[in-house]
Amino acid sequence: MSPQTNRGFTLIELLVVMVIIAIIATISVISVNVADRDPAKEQAQKLADLAGLAAEQAIMQGQEYGLRIEAHAYTLYSYDGRSWHPVKDDSLFYRRELGDDVSLALQMDGAPATLAPPPATVQDMGASTTEAPAAATGGSQQSQDLPQVLLLSSGEMPAFEIDVTGTASGEVYKVKGSLADGITVTAPEAVNRKAPP
């Protein structure tokens, strides 16, 4: 007859159970985050990061940059001393299509600005010319395919605000740029708190 022994859990068994619970918890958190992901928030942050990087590179490289804002896309332009051209062959500064889930609106110095038409409606996107970077804010037909937001090598930038709106949620994230504050993103909650009653 063998004596009865009280068998408990070993430390290894407890660790295995804890690892399994941690894996299940991680998977559920990731799936919830993917389901709750707001494309407007992601695109607003990407736009702010890209514009901030371009502003820094403009100063460091002595290169003028500009953002051309459309209703559902944006493109980074560079100035070669005679004309503005879309930045090409760059792993960061390429044209960003946002799709129908996200729309953009632009204000320059507190006033609504005209969005650029999609490139398919511009006769020759790469052939636009202007005499100086400041001409990008002019009212000529050529200004349709020029950047509206300038990020200059002097560190100057006009005050701008880009509303990034999620079509499904209706939430508006604001990408703001100014010489004093740099480029920031304001979440809808912060925007709503500042709105007058």
Coordinates of C-alpha atoms in Angstrom, one line a residue:
M1 CA 0.0 0.0 0.0
S2 CA 1.4 3.3 -1.0
P3 CA 1.0 6.3 1.2
Q4 CA -1.3 9.1 -0.2
T5 CA 0.5 12.2 -1.3
N6 CA -1.0 15.7 -1.8
R7 CA 0.0 16.7 -5.3
G8 CA 0.0 20.5 -6.0
F9 CA 1.0 22.5 -9.0
T10 CA 4.7 22.8 -9.8
L11 CA 6.2 26.2 -10.5
I12 CA 6.7 25.2 -14.2
E13 CA 3.0 24.4 -14.6
L14 CA 2.1 27.7 -13.0
L15 CA 4.4 29.6 -15.3
V16 CA 3.0 27.8 -18.4
V17 CA -0.5 28.8 -17.4
M18 CA 0.6 32.4 -16.9
V19 CA 2.3 32.6 -20.3
I20 CA -0.9 31.2 -22.0
I21 CA -3.0 33.8 -20.2
A22 CA -0.6 36.6 -21.2
I23 CA -0.7 35.5 -24.9
I24 CA -4.5 35.4 -24.9
A25 CA -4.7 38.8 -23.2
T26 CA -2.3 40.3 -25.8
I27 CA -4.2 38.9 -28.7
S28 CA -7.5 40.3 -27.4
V29 CA -5.9 43.7 -26.8
I30 CA -4.5 43.8 -30.3
S31 CA -7.8 42.8 -31.9
V32 CA -9.7 45.4 -29.9
N33 CA -7.1 48.1 -31.0
V34 CA -7.4 47.0 -34.6
A35 CA -11.2 47.1 -34.4
D36 CA -11.2 50.6 -32.7
R37 CA -8.6 52.1 -35.0
D38 CA -9.6 55.5 -36.4
P39 CA -8.1 56.1 -39.8
A40 CA -8.5 59.9 -39.4
K41 CA -6.4 59.8 -36.2
E42 CA -3.7 57.7 -37.9
Q43 CA -3.6 59.9 -41.0
A44 CA -3.5 63.1 -39.0
Q45 CA -0.5 61.9 -37.0
K46 CA 1.3 60.7 -40.2
L47 CA 0.6 64.1 -41.9
A48 CA 1.9 66.0 -38.9
D49 CA 5.0 63.8 -38.6
L50 CA 5.8 64.1 -42.4
A51 CA 5.3 67.9 -42.4
G52 CA 7.4 68.2 -39.3
L53 CA 10.2 66.1 -40.8
A54 CA 10.0 68.1 -44.1
A55 CA 10.2 71.4 -42.1
E56 CA 13.4 70.1 -40.3
Q57 CA 15.0 68.9 -43.5
A58 CA 14.2 72.2 -45.2
I59 CA 16.3 74.0 -42.5
M60 CA 19.1 71.5 -42.4
Q61 CA 19.4 71.1 -46.2
G62 CA 18.5 74.6 -47.3
Q63 CA 15.8 73.2 -49.4
E64 CA 12.3 74.7 -49.8
Y65 CA 9.4 72.2 -49.3
G66 CA 5.7 72.5 -49.7
L67 CA 2.6 70.5 -49.1
R68 CA -0.1 70.2 -51.8
I69 CA -3.4 69.4 -50.1
E70 CA -6.2 67.7 -52.0
A71 CA -9.6 66.4 -50.6
H72 CA -8.3 62.8 -50.2
A73 CA -4.5 63.0 -50.7
Y74 CA -1.5 65.1 -50.2
T75 CA 1.9 65.4 -51.9
L76 CA 5.2 66.9 -50.8
Y77 CA 6.8 69.3 -53.3
S78 CA 10.3 70.7 -53.5
Y79 CA 11.5 74.0 -55.1
D80 CA 14.5 73.8 -57.4
G81 CA 15.1 77.6 -57.6
R82 CA 12.8 78.0 -60.6
S83 CA 9.8 75.7 -60.1
W84 CA 8.0 73.4 -57.8
H85 CA 8.0 69.7 -58.4
P86 CA 6.6 66.7 -56.6
V87 CA 9.3 64.9 -54.6
K88 CA 10.1 61.7 -56.4
D89 CA 12.2 58.6 -55.6
D90 CA 12.0 59.1 -51.9
S91 CA 11.0 56.5 -49.4
L92 CA 9.3 59.0 -47.1
F93 CA 8.2 62.0 -49.1
Y94 CA 5.8 60.3 -51.6
R95 CA 2.2 61.1 -52.5
R96 CA -0.2 59.8 -49.8
E97 CA -3.7 58.7 -51.0
L98 CA -6.1 58.6 -48.1
G99 CA -9.1 57.0 -49.8
D100 CA -12.7 57.8 -49.1
D101 CA -12.4 57.0 -45.4
V102 CA -10.6 60.3 -44.7
S103 CA -11.1 63.8 -46.1
L104 CA -9.0 66.9 -45.7
A105 CA -9.8 70.6 -45.5
L106 CA -7.3 73.5 -45.3
Q107 CA -7.2 76.9 -43.7
M108 CA -4.4 79.3 -44.2
D109 CA -4.0 82.2 -41.7
G110 CA -7.4 81.5 -40.4
A111 CA -9.3 81.6 -43.7
P112 CA -10.5 78.6 -45.7
A113 CA -8.2 77.8 -48.6
T114 CA -8.9 76.1 -51.9
L115 CA -7.9 72.5 -52.1
A116 CA -5.8 71.3 -55.0
P117 CA -7.5 69.2 -57.7
P118 CA -6.5 65.6 -58.1
P119 CA -3.5 65.2 -60.5
A120 CA -5.7 63.5 -63.1
T121 CA -7.5 66.9 -63.5
V122 CA -4.2 68.8 -63.8
Q123 CA -3.0 68.9 -67.4
D124 CA 0.7 68.3 -66.6
M125 CA 1.5 67.9 -62.9
G126 CA 5.2 67.9 -63.4
A127 CA 5.4 70.9 -65.8
S128 CA 4.2 73.6 -63.4
T129 CA 6.5 76.6 -62.9
T130 CA 6.6 79.7 -60.9
E131 CA 9.1 82.5 -60.3
A132 CA 9.4 82.2 -56.5
P133 CA 8.2 80.0 -53.6
A134 CA 5.9 82.8 -52.4
A135 CA 3.9 82.5 -55.7
A136 CA 2.4 79.2 -54.5
T137 CA -0.2 81.2 -52.6
G138 CA -1.2 83.2 -55.7
G139 CA -4.5 83.0 -57.5
S140 CA -3.4 82.0 -61.0
Q141 CA -4.4 78.8 -62.7
Q142 CA -0.9 77.5 -62.2
S143 CA -1.3 77.7 -58.4
Q144 CA -3.8 74.8 -58.7
D145 CA -0.9 72.3 -58.9
L146 CA 1.4 74.1 -56.5
P147 CA 1.8 73.5 -52.8
Q148 CA -0.4 75.6 -50.5
V149 CA 1.6 75.1 -47.3
L150 CA 5.2 76.2 -47.5
L151 CA 8.0 74.8 -45.3
L152 CA 10.9 77.2 -46.0
S153 CA 14.6 76.7 -45.4
S154 CA 14.5 79.9 -43.2
G155 CA 12.3 78.0 -40.8
E156 CA 9.3 80.2 -41.6
M157 CA 5.9 78.7 -42.4
P158 CA 2.6 80.3 -42.8
A159 CA 0.0 79.5 -40.1
F160 CA -2.1 76.6 -41.4
E161 CA -4.7 74.2 -40.1
I162 CA -5.6 71.0 -41.9
D163 CA -8.8 69.3 -40.8
V164 CA -8.5 65.5 -41.1
T165 CA -12.0 64.1 -40.9
G166 CA -13.0 60.4 -40.6
T167 CA -15.9 59.8 -42.9
A168 CA -17.4 57.0 -40.7
S169 CA -16.9 58.6 -37.3
G170 CA -17.2 62.3 -38.3
E171 CA -14.4 63.1 -35.9
V172 CA -12.1 65.9 -36.9
Y173 CA -8.4 65.9 -36.0
K174 CA -6.6 69.2 -36.6
V175 CA -3.0 69.4 -37.9
K176 CA -1.9 72.8 -37.0
G177 CA 1.3 74.6 -38.0
S178 CA 2.8 77.9 -37.0
L179 CA 6.2 79.5 -36.6
A180 CA 5.7 79.7 -32.8
D181 CA 4.3 76.3 -32.0
G182 CA 5.6 74.1 -34.8
I183 CA 3.4 71.3 -36.2
T184 CA 0.9 69.7 -33.8
V185 CA -2.1 67.4 -33.8
T186 CA -5.2 68.3 -31.8
A187 CA -7.7 65.5 -31.0
P188 CA -11.5 66.0 -31.4
E189 CA -12.0 66.0 -27.6
A190 CA -9.5 68.9 -27.2
V191 CA -11.2 70.7 -30.1
N192 CA -14.7 70.2 -28.6
R193 CA -13.5 71.6 -25.2
K194 CA -12.2 74.8 -26.8
A195 CA -15.4 75.3 -28.8
P196 CA -17.7 78.1 -27.5
P197 CA -21.0 76.8 -25.9

